[in-house]
């Protein structure tokens, strides 16, 4: 699973799955445009990857202009766009009745609209090249209700799954593959804040008996971004330790 000579864009790359994905793609040989809302963390990540292999871009993914900047930066700096990983996302936990409408709209704007904006920004270059891979980071919450996921989060990720399938069918004649990965519970900054009781409860529902690692999701993303998955498109691949087997 190598990406030598290829160029990737990773949104939401400042920490967790996004950061591990950027590092994994870079180790596989890709030059990477790393994105986050704030510049400091992705500048540090770009420096870690190396000046010849990464460029940091900051901005709110809700703004279509940020996605346009990501695509233009890749073309100006490296001359091509081969891979887009839509990892930028957010979750605001609440029940349906006590959820502020603004929270619903914000989660939808980031998780769904941000993904759409980034896809629309890179697709013209991919269509011209008749090649490209898009990997959308979704969630197991898109496929089954979970009390720890707000209704906006699950609904937004379910919409991302549909968008993935729609784009896969629409872009297949242009040689572009579009897939999604649906992680289950993964060790992140957020899960580090869980108390022992809740952690044990979550792990009890994972057949493999543990939380996932961000690096394992990054490896799954690399698979979908590489030629190793050359006959895979329109899939929403579960990477969740068996918590949802469908």
PDB file of C-alpha atoms in Angstrom:
ATOM      1  CA  UNK A   1       0.000   0.000   0.000  1.00  0.00           C
ATOM      2  CA  UNK A   2       2.232   2.777  -1.316  1.00  0.00           C
ATOM      3  CA  UNK A   3       1.415   6.305  -2.458  1.00  0.00           C
ATOM      4  CA  UNK A   4       4.765   7.339  -3.877  1.00  0.00           C
ATOM      5  CA  UNK A   5       4.555  10.436  -6.061  1.00  0.00           C
ATOM      6  CA  UNK A   6       0.943  11.099  -5.060  1.00  0.00           C
ATOM      7  CA  UNK A   7      -0.667  14.060  -3.323  1.00  0.00           C
ATOM      8  CA  UNK A   8      -3.247  13.807  -0.532  1.00  0.00           C
ATOM      9  CA  UNK A   9      -5.407  16.290   1.351  1.00  0.00           C
ATOM     10  CA  UNK A  10      -6.417  15.418   4.919  1.00  0.00           C
ATOM     11  CA  UNK A  11      -8.977  17.612   6.669  1.00  0.00           C
ATOM     12  CA  UNK A  12      -9.199  17.729  10.457  1.00  0.00           C
ATOM     13  CA  UNK A  13      -5.573  16.610  10.743  1.00  0.00           C
ATOM     14  CA  UNK A  14      -4.570  18.305  13.995  1.00  0.00           C
ATOM     15  CA  UNK A  15      -5.145  15.284  16.251  1.00  0.00           C
ATOM     16  CA  UNK A  16      -6.542  11.785  16.576  1.00  0.00           C
ATOM     17  CA  UNK A  17      -7.509   9.895  13.442  1.00  0.00           C
ATOM     18  CA  UNK A  18      -6.732  12.826  11.142  1.00  0.00           C
ATOM     19  CA  UNK A  19      -3.211  13.279  12.478  1.00  0.00           C
ATOM     20  CA  UNK A  20      -2.432   9.573  12.325  1.00  0.00           C
ATOM     21  CA  UNK A  21      -3.821   9.434   8.793  1.00  0.00           C
ATOM     22  CA  UNK A  22      -1.645  12.303   7.580  1.00  0.00           C
ATOM     23  CA  UNK A  23       1.432  10.647   9.085  1.00  0.00           C
ATOM     24  CA  UNK A  24       0.495   7.256   7.621  1.00  0.00           C
ATOM     25  CA  UNK A  25      -0.071   8.618   4.120  1.00  0.00           C
ATOM     26  CA  UNK A  26       3.214  10.504   4.302  1.00  0.00           C
ATOM     27  CA  UNK A  27       5.060   7.338   5.370  1.00  0.00           C
ATOM     28  CA  UNK A  28       3.472   5.614   2.382  1.00  0.00           C
ATOM     29  CA  UNK A  29       5.107   8.211   0.143  1.00  0.00           C
ATOM     30  CA  UNK A  30       2.424  10.860  -0.337  1.00  0.00           C
ATOM     31  CA  UNK A  31       2.902  14.591  -0.142  1.00  0.00           C
ATOM     32  CA  UNK A  32       0.171  15.856   2.150  1.00  0.00           C
ATOM     33  CA  UNK A  33      -1.862  19.032   2.578  1.00  0.00           C
ATOM     34  CA  UNK A  34      -2.830  18.985   6.264  1.00  0.00           C
ATOM     35  CA  UNK A  35      -5.817  21.016   7.430  1.00  0.00           C
ATOM     36  CA  UNK A  36      -7.340  22.076  10.737  1.00  0.00           C
ATOM     37  CA  UNK A  37      -9.376  24.994  12.027  1.00  0.00           C
ATOM     38  CA  UNK A  38      -6.316  26.435  13.798  1.00  0.00           C
ATOM     39  CA  UNK A  39      -2.918  26.728  12.160  1.00  0.00           C
ATOM     40  CA  UNK A  40      -0.519  25.997  15.030  1.00  0.00           C
ATOM     41  CA  UNK A  41      -1.143  22.261  15.357  1.00  0.00           C
ATOM     42  CA  UNK A  42      -1.054  21.514  11.648  1.00  0.00           C
ATOM     43  CA  UNK A  43       2.071  23.618  11.191  1.00  0.00           C
ATOM     44  CA  UNK A  44       3.679  21.393  13.805  1.00  0.00           C
ATOM     45  CA  UNK A  45       2.417  18.300  11.977  1.00  0.00           C
ATOM     46  CA  UNK A  46       3.697  19.587   8.632  1.00  0.00           C
ATOM     47  CA  UNK A  47       7.093  20.233  10.202  1.00  0.00           C
ATOM     48  CA  UNK A  48       7.113  16.688  11.586  1.00  0.00           C
ATOM     49  CA  UNK A  49       6.390  15.263   8.133  1.00  0.00           C
ATOM     50  CA  UNK A  50       8.976  17.539   6.513  1.00  0.00           C
ATOM     51  CA  UNK A  51       8.957  20.731   4.467  1.00  0.00           C
ATOM     52  CA  UNK A  52       9.170  18.869   1.157  1.00  0.00           C
ATOM     53  CA  UNK A  53       6.273  16.576   2.005  1.00  0.00           C
ATOM     54  CA  UNK A  54       3.587  18.626   3.717  1.00  0.00           C
ATOM     55  CA  UNK A  55       1.849  21.994   3.682  1.00  0.00           C
ATOM     56  CA  UNK A  56      -0.409  23.286   6.463  1.00  0.00           C
ATOM     57  CA  UNK A  57      -3.673  25.116   5.688  1.00  0.00           C
ATOM     58  CA  UNK A  58      -6.107  26.421   8.325  1.00  0.00           C
ATOM     59  CA  UNK A  59      -9.756  27.446   8.209  1.00  0.00           C
ATOM     60  CA  UNK A  60     -13.316  26.450   9.029  1.00  0.00           C
ATOM     61  CA  UNK A  61     -14.325  23.597   6.724  1.00  0.00           C
ATOM     62  CA  UNK A  62     -17.881  24.978   6.754  1.00  0.00           C
ATOM     63  CA  UNK A  63     -16.603  27.756   4.476  1.00  0.00           C
ATOM     64  CA  UNK A  64     -16.426  26.477   0.865  1.00  0.00           C
ATOM     65  CA  UNK A  65     -13.542  28.878   0.304  1.00  0.00           C
ATOM     66  CA  UNK A  66     -11.377  26.822   2.681  1.00  0.00           C
ATOM     67  CA  UNK A  67     -11.879  23.689   0.574  1.00  0.00           C
ATOM     68  CA  UNK A  68     -11.108  25.694  -2.546  1.00  0.00           C
ATOM     69  CA  UNK A  69      -7.888  26.879  -0.877  1.00  0.00           C
ATOM     70  CA  UNK A  70      -6.924  23.313   0.028  1.00  0.00           C
ATOM     71  CA  UNK A  71      -7.366  22.153  -3.557  1.00  0.00           C
ATOM     72  CA  UNK A  72      -5.554  25.153  -5.026  1.00  0.00           C
ATOM     73  CA  UNK A  73      -2.684  24.773  -2.562  1.00  0.00           C
ATOM     74  CA  UNK A  74      -2.229  21.136  -3.596  1.00  0.00           C
ATOM     75  CA  UNK A  75      -2.224  22.076  -7.279  1.00  0.00           C
ATOM     76  CA  UNK A  76       0.059  25.074  -6.862  1.00  0.00           C
ATOM     77  CA  UNK A  77       2.567  23.274  -4.638  1.00  0.00           C
ATOM     78  CA  UNK A  78       2.515  19.746  -6.023  1.00  0.00           C
ATOM     79  CA  UNK A  79       0.631  19.921  -9.329  1.00  0.00           C
ATOM     80  CA  UNK A  80      -1.988  17.250  -8.669  1.00  0.00           C
ATOM     81  CA  UNK A  81      -4.593  15.836  -6.255  1.00  0.00           C
ATOM     82  CA  UNK A  82      -4.791  12.065  -5.907  1.00  0.00           C
ATOM     83  CA  UNK A  83      -6.415  11.513  -2.514  1.00  0.00           C
ATOM     84  CA  UNK A  84      -8.882  13.397  -0.331  1.00  0.00           C
ATOM     85  CA  UNK A  85      -9.558  12.244   3.228  1.00  0.00           C
ATOM     86  CA  UNK A  86     -12.559  14.021   4.748  1.00  0.00           C
ATOM     87  CA  UNK A  87     -11.867  13.633   8.452  1.00  0.00           C
ATOM     88  CA  UNK A  88     -12.966  17.030   9.836  1.00  0.00           C
ATOM     89  CA  UNK A  89     -15.959  16.504  12.080  1.00  0.00           C
ATOM     90  CA  UNK A  90     -17.597  17.289  15.389  1.00  0.00           C
ATOM     91  CA  UNK A  91     -20.146  15.992  17.871  1.00  0.00           C
ATOM     92  CA  UNK A  92     -22.340  17.949  20.291  1.00  0.00           C
ATOM     93  CA  UNK A  93     -24.087  15.477  22.584  1.00  0.00           C
ATOM     94  CA  UNK A  94     -27.689  16.071  23.565  1.00  0.00           C
ATOM     95  CA  UNK A  95     -31.090  14.465  23.389  1.00  0.00           C
ATOM     96  CA  UNK A  96     -33.555  15.318  20.651  1.00  0.00           C
ATOM     97  CA  UNK A  97     -35.764  17.541  22.822  1.00  0.00           C
ATOM     98  CA  UNK A  98     -33.026  19.421  24.664  1.00  0.00           C
ATOM     99  CA  UNK A  99     -30.840  19.973  21.601  1.00  0.00           C
ATOM    100  CA  UNK A 100     -30.467  23.575  20.471  1.00  0.00           C
ATOM    101  CA  UNK A 101     -31.317  24.017  16.801  1.00  0.00           C
ATOM    102  CA  UNK A 102     -28.012  25.841  16.388  1.00  0.00           C
ATOM    103  CA  UNK A 103     -26.189  22.697  17.559  1.00  0.00           C
ATOM    104  CA  UNK A 104     -27.994  20.582  14.963  1.00  0.00           C
ATOM    105  CA  UNK A 105     -27.111  23.042  12.225  1.00  0.00           C
ATOM    106  CA  UNK A 106     -23.464  23.320  13.280  1.00  0.00           C
ATOM    107  CA  UNK A 107     -22.920  19.554  13.331  1.00  0.00           C
ATOM    108  CA  UNK A 108     -24.591  19.186   9.943  1.00  0.00           C
ATOM    109  CA  UNK A 109     -22.566  22.058   8.524  1.00  0.00           C
ATOM    110  CA  UNK A 110     -19.244  20.601   9.641  1.00  0.00           C
ATOM    111  CA  UNK A 111     -19.819  16.881   9.129  1.00  0.00           C
ATOM    112  CA  UNK A 112     -21.954  16.861   5.992  1.00  0.00           C
ATOM    113  CA  UNK A 113     -21.577  20.224   4.263  1.00  0.00           C
ATOM    114  CA  UNK A 114     -17.853  20.366   4.970  1.00  0.00           C
ATOM    115  CA  UNK A 115     -17.443  16.959   3.335  1.00  0.00           C
ATOM    116  CA  UNK A 116     -19.441  18.085   0.310  1.00  0.00           C
ATOM    117  CA  UNK A 117     -17.429  21.301  -0.064  1.00  0.00           C
ATOM    118  CA  UNK A 118     -14.131  19.417  -0.018  1.00  0.00           C
ATOM    119  CA  UNK A 119     -15.351  16.847  -2.547  1.00  0.00           C
ATOM    120  CA  UNK A 120     -16.581  19.545  -4.901  1.00  0.00           C
ATOM    121  CA  UNK A 121     -13.252  21.353  -4.605  1.00  0.00           C
ATOM    122  CA  UNK A 122     -11.072  18.398  -5.613  1.00  0.00           C
ATOM    123  CA  UNK A 123     -13.293  16.664  -8.155  1.00  0.00           C
ATOM    124  CA  UNK A 124     -12.496  18.901 -11.159  1.00  0.00           C
ATOM    125  CA  UNK A 125      -8.782  18.046 -10.883  1.00  0.00           C
ATOM    126  CA  UNK A 126      -9.537  14.366 -10.359  1.00  0.00           C
ATOM    127  CA  UNK A 127     -11.927  14.289 -13.311  1.00  0.00           C
ATOM    128  CA  UNK A 128      -9.300  15.934 -15.518  1.00  0.00           C
ATOM    129  CA  UNK A 129      -6.766  13.311 -14.412  1.00  0.00           C
ATOM    130  CA  UNK A 130      -9.331  10.508 -14.744  1.00  0.00           C
ATOM    131  CA  UNK A 131      -8.129   9.213 -11.399  1.00  0.00           C
ATOM    132  CA  UNK A 132      -8.655   9.863  -7.711  1.00  0.00           C
ATOM    133  CA  UNK A 133      -9.691   8.424  -4.389  1.00  0.00           C
ATOM    134  CA  UNK A 134     -11.918  10.032  -1.779  1.00  0.00           C
ATOM    135  CA  UNK A 135     -12.214   8.542   1.703  1.00  0.00           C
ATOM    136  CA  UNK A 136     -14.881   9.965   4.003  1.00  0.00           C
ATOM    137  CA  UNK A 137     -14.515   9.336   7.730  1.00  0.00           C
ATOM    138  CA  UNK A 138     -17.996   8.408   8.919  1.00  0.00           C
ATOM    139  CA  UNK A 139     -18.980   6.478  12.062  1.00  0.00           C
ATOM    140  CA  UNK A 140     -20.673   3.351  13.286  1.00  0.00           C
ATOM    141  CA  UNK A 141     -23.271   5.810  14.614  1.00  0.00           C
ATOM    142  CA  UNK A 142     -24.389   6.250  10.997  1.00  0.00           C
ATOM    143  CA  UNK A 143     -25.601   2.652  10.947  1.00  0.00           C
ATOM    144  CA  UNK A 144     -27.039   1.994  14.389  1.00  0.00           C
ATOM    145  CA  UNK A 145     -28.458   4.189  17.142  1.00  0.00           C
ATOM    146  CA  UNK A 146     -26.193   4.784  20.116  1.00  0.00           C
ATOM    147  CA  UNK A 147     -27.060   6.687  23.264  1.00  0.00           C
ATOM    148  CA  UNK A 148     -23.616   8.309  23.351  1.00  0.00           C
ATOM    149  CA  UNK A 149     -24.102   9.903  19.926  1.00  0.00           C
ATOM    150  CA  UNK A 150     -26.296  12.981  19.493  1.00  0.00           C
ATOM    151  CA  UNK A 151     -29.063  12.749  16.882  1.00  0.00           C
ATOM    152  CA  UNK A 152     -27.312  15.373  14.762  1.00  0.00           C
ATOM    153  CA  UNK A 153     -24.079  13.373  14.737  1.00  0.00           C
ATOM    154  CA  UNK A 154     -25.615  10.079  13.673  1.00  0.00           C
ATOM    155  CA  UNK A 155     -27.844  11.752  11.093  1.00  0.00           C
ATOM    156  CA  UNK A 156     -24.947  13.732   9.632  1.00  0.00           C
ATOM    157  CA  UNK A 157     -22.778  10.626   9.307  1.00  0.00           C
ATOM    158  CA  UNK A 158     -25.639   8.644   7.747  1.00  0.00           C
ATOM    159  CA  UNK A 159     -25.907  11.431   5.191  1.00  0.00           C
ATOM    160  CA  UNK A 160     -22.147  11.187   4.592  1.00  0.00           C
ATOM    161  CA  UNK A 161     -22.605   7.482   3.861  1.00  0.00           C
ATOM    162  CA  UNK A 162     -25.273   8.233   1.280  1.00  0.00           C
ATOM    163  CA  UNK A 163     -23.127  10.975  -0.262  1.00  0.00           C
ATOM    164  CA  UNK A 164     -20.283   8.457  -0.467  1.00  0.00           C
ATOM    165  CA  UNK A 165     -22.396   5.985  -2.408  1.00  0.00           C
ATOM    166  CA  UNK A 166     -23.875   8.654  -4.667  1.00  0.00           C
ATOM    167  CA  UNK A 167     -20.476  10.109  -5.555  1.00  0.00           C
ATOM    168  CA  UNK A 168     -19.041   6.624  -6.107  1.00  0.00           C
ATOM    169  CA  UNK A 169     -21.681   5.900  -8.728  1.00  0.00           C
ATOM    170  CA  UNK A 170     -21.486   9.358 -10.294  1.00  0.00           C
ATOM    171  CA  UNK A 171     -17.678   9.457 -10.464  1.00  0.00           C
ATOM    172  CA  UNK A 172     -16.967   5.860 -11.466  1.00  0.00           C
ATOM    173  CA  UNK A 173     -16.903   6.689 -15.205  1.00  0.00           C
ATOM    174  CA  UNK A 174     -14.111   9.173 -14.458  1.00  0.00           C
ATOM    175  CA  UNK A 175     -11.933   6.582 -12.717  1.00  0.00           C
ATOM    176  CA  UNK A 176     -12.578   8.066  -9.262  1.00  0.00           C
ATOM    177  CA  UNK A 177     -13.287   5.807  -6.306  1.00  0.00           C
ATOM    178  CA  UNK A 178     -15.227   7.051  -3.267  1.00  0.00           C
ATOM    179  CA  UNK A 179     -15.479   5.094  -0.015  1.00  0.00           C
ATOM    180  CA  UNK A 180     -16.083   5.711   3.681  1.00  0.00           C
ATOM    181  CA  UNK A 181     -14.691   4.186   6.846  1.00  0.00           C
ATOM    182  CA  UNK A 182     -16.985   3.850   9.864  1.00  0.00           C
ATOM    183  CA  UNK A 183     -14.930   3.699  13.070  1.00  0.00           C
ATOM    184  CA  UNK A 184     -16.334   2.462  16.337  1.00  0.00           C
ATOM    185  CA  UNK A 185     -14.959   3.563  19.722  1.00  0.00           C
ATOM    186  CA  UNK A 186     -11.362   4.715  19.263  1.00  0.00           C
ATOM    187  CA  UNK A 187      -8.777   5.974  21.745  1.00  0.00           C
ATOM    188  CA  UNK A 188      -8.726   9.767  21.314  1.00  0.00           C
ATOM    189  CA  UNK A 189      -8.436  12.895  23.450  1.00  0.00           C
ATOM    190  CA  UNK A 190     -12.164  12.590  24.101  1.00  0.00           C
ATOM    191  CA  UNK A 191     -12.114   8.968  25.254  1.00  0.00           C
ATOM    192  CA  UNK A 192      -9.187   9.738  27.566  1.00  0.00           C
ATOM    193  CA  UNK A 193     -11.677  11.761  29.615  1.00  0.00           C
ATOM    194  CA  UNK A 194     -14.017   8.801  30.204  1.00  0.00           C
ATOM    195  CA  UNK A 195     -14.238   7.446  33.733  1.00  0.00           C
ATOM    196  CA  UNK A 196     -13.334   3.812  34.330  1.00  0.00           C
ATOM    197  CA  UNK A 197     -16.944   2.711  34.637  1.00  0.00           C
ATOM    198  CA  UNK A 198     -18.018   4.122  31.314  1.00  0.00           C
ATOM    199  CA  UNK A 199     -14.871   2.846  29.593  1.00  0.00           C
ATOM    200  CA  UNK A 200     -15.581  -0.665  30.863  1.00  0.00           C
ATOM    201  CA  UNK A 201     -19.192  -0.407  29.662  1.00  0.00           C
ATOM    202  CA  UNK A 202     -18.111   0.616  26.169  1.00  0.00           C
ATOM    203  CA  UNK A 203     -15.478  -2.112  25.901  1.00  0.00           C
ATOM    204  CA  UNK A 204     -17.984  -4.722  27.068  1.00  0.00           C
ATOM    205  CA  UNK A 205     -19.937  -4.044  23.859  1.00  0.00           C
ATOM    206  CA  UNK A 206     -16.893  -4.502  21.603  1.00  0.00           C
ATOM    207  CA  UNK A 207     -16.385  -8.155  20.638  1.00  0.00           C
ATOM    208  CA  UNK A 208     -12.610  -7.608  20.396  1.00  0.00           C
ATOM    209  CA  UNK A 209     -12.721  -6.347  23.986  1.00  0.00           C
ATOM    210  CA  UNK A 210     -10.874  -3.058  23.570  1.00  0.00           C
ATOM    211  CA  UNK A 211     -11.029   0.375  21.995  1.00  0.00           C
ATOM    212  CA  UNK A 212      -9.521   0.890  18.591  1.00  0.00           C
ATOM    213  CA  UNK A 213      -6.361   2.855  17.933  1.00  0.00           C
ATOM    214  CA  UNK A 214      -6.262   5.898  15.672  1.00  0.00           C
ATOM    215  CA  UNK A 215      -3.381   4.256  13.830  1.00  0.00           C
ATOM    216  CA  UNK A 216      -5.631   1.295  12.969  1.00  0.00           C
ATOM    217  CA  UNK A 217      -8.201   3.609  11.398  1.00  0.00           C
ATOM    218  CA  UNK A 218      -5.386   5.352   9.526  1.00  0.00           C
ATOM    219  CA  UNK A 219      -4.267   1.999   8.114  1.00  0.00           C
ATOM    220  CA  UNK A 220      -7.831   1.332   6.954  1.00  0.00           C
ATOM    221  CA  UNK A 221      -7.930   4.735   5.273  1.00  0.00           C
ATOM    222  CA  UNK A 222      -4.608   4.025   3.562  1.00  0.00           C
ATOM    223  CA  UNK A 223      -6.060   0.781   2.210  1.00  0.00           C
ATOM    224  CA  UNK A 224      -9.010   2.662   0.702  1.00  0.00           C
ATOM    225  CA  UNK A 225      -6.703   5.387  -0.639  1.00  0.00           C
ATOM    226  CA  UNK A 226      -4.292   2.968  -2.288  1.00  0.00           C
ATOM    227  CA  UNK A 227      -4.367   0.642  -5.270  1.00  0.00           C
ATOM    228  CA  UNK A 228      -4.755  -2.268  -2.834  1.00  0.00           C
ATOM    229  CA  UNK A 229      -8.494  -1.463  -2.886  1.00  0.00           C
ATOM    230  CA  UNK A 230      -8.618  -0.856  -6.627  1.00  0.00           C
ATOM    231  CA  UNK A 231     -11.934  -2.682  -7.133  1.00  0.00           C
ATOM    232  CA  UNK A 232     -13.643  -1.146  -4.074  1.00  0.00           C
ATOM    233  CA  UNK A 233     -15.952   1.848  -4.425  1.00  0.00           C
ATOM    234  CA  UNK A 234     -19.185   2.983  -2.801  1.00  0.00           C
ATOM    235  CA  UNK A 235     -18.408   1.040   0.387  1.00  0.00           C
ATOM    236  CA  UNK A 236     -18.860   2.122   4.001  1.00  0.00           C
ATOM    237  CA  UNK A 237     -16.257  -0.056   5.668  1.00  0.00           C
ATOM    238  CA  UNK A 238     -16.751  -0.868   9.354  1.00  0.00           C
ATOM    239  CA  UNK A 239     -13.617  -0.605  11.510  1.00  0.00           C
ATOM    240  CA  UNK A 240     -15.140  -1.018  14.936  1.00  0.00           C
ATOM    241  CA  UNK A 241     -13.952  -4.200  16.609  1.00  0.00           C
ATOM    242  CA  UNK A 242     -17.170  -5.968  15.658  1.00  0.00           C
ATOM    243  CA  UNK A 243     -19.593  -3.604  17.388  1.00  0.00           C
ATOM    244  CA  UNK A 244     -21.779  -3.490  14.273  1.00  0.00           C
ATOM    245  CA  UNK A 245     -21.624  -6.412  11.880  1.00  0.00           C
ATOM    246  CA  UNK A 246     -23.571  -5.349   8.799  1.00  0.00           C
TER     247      UNK A 246
END
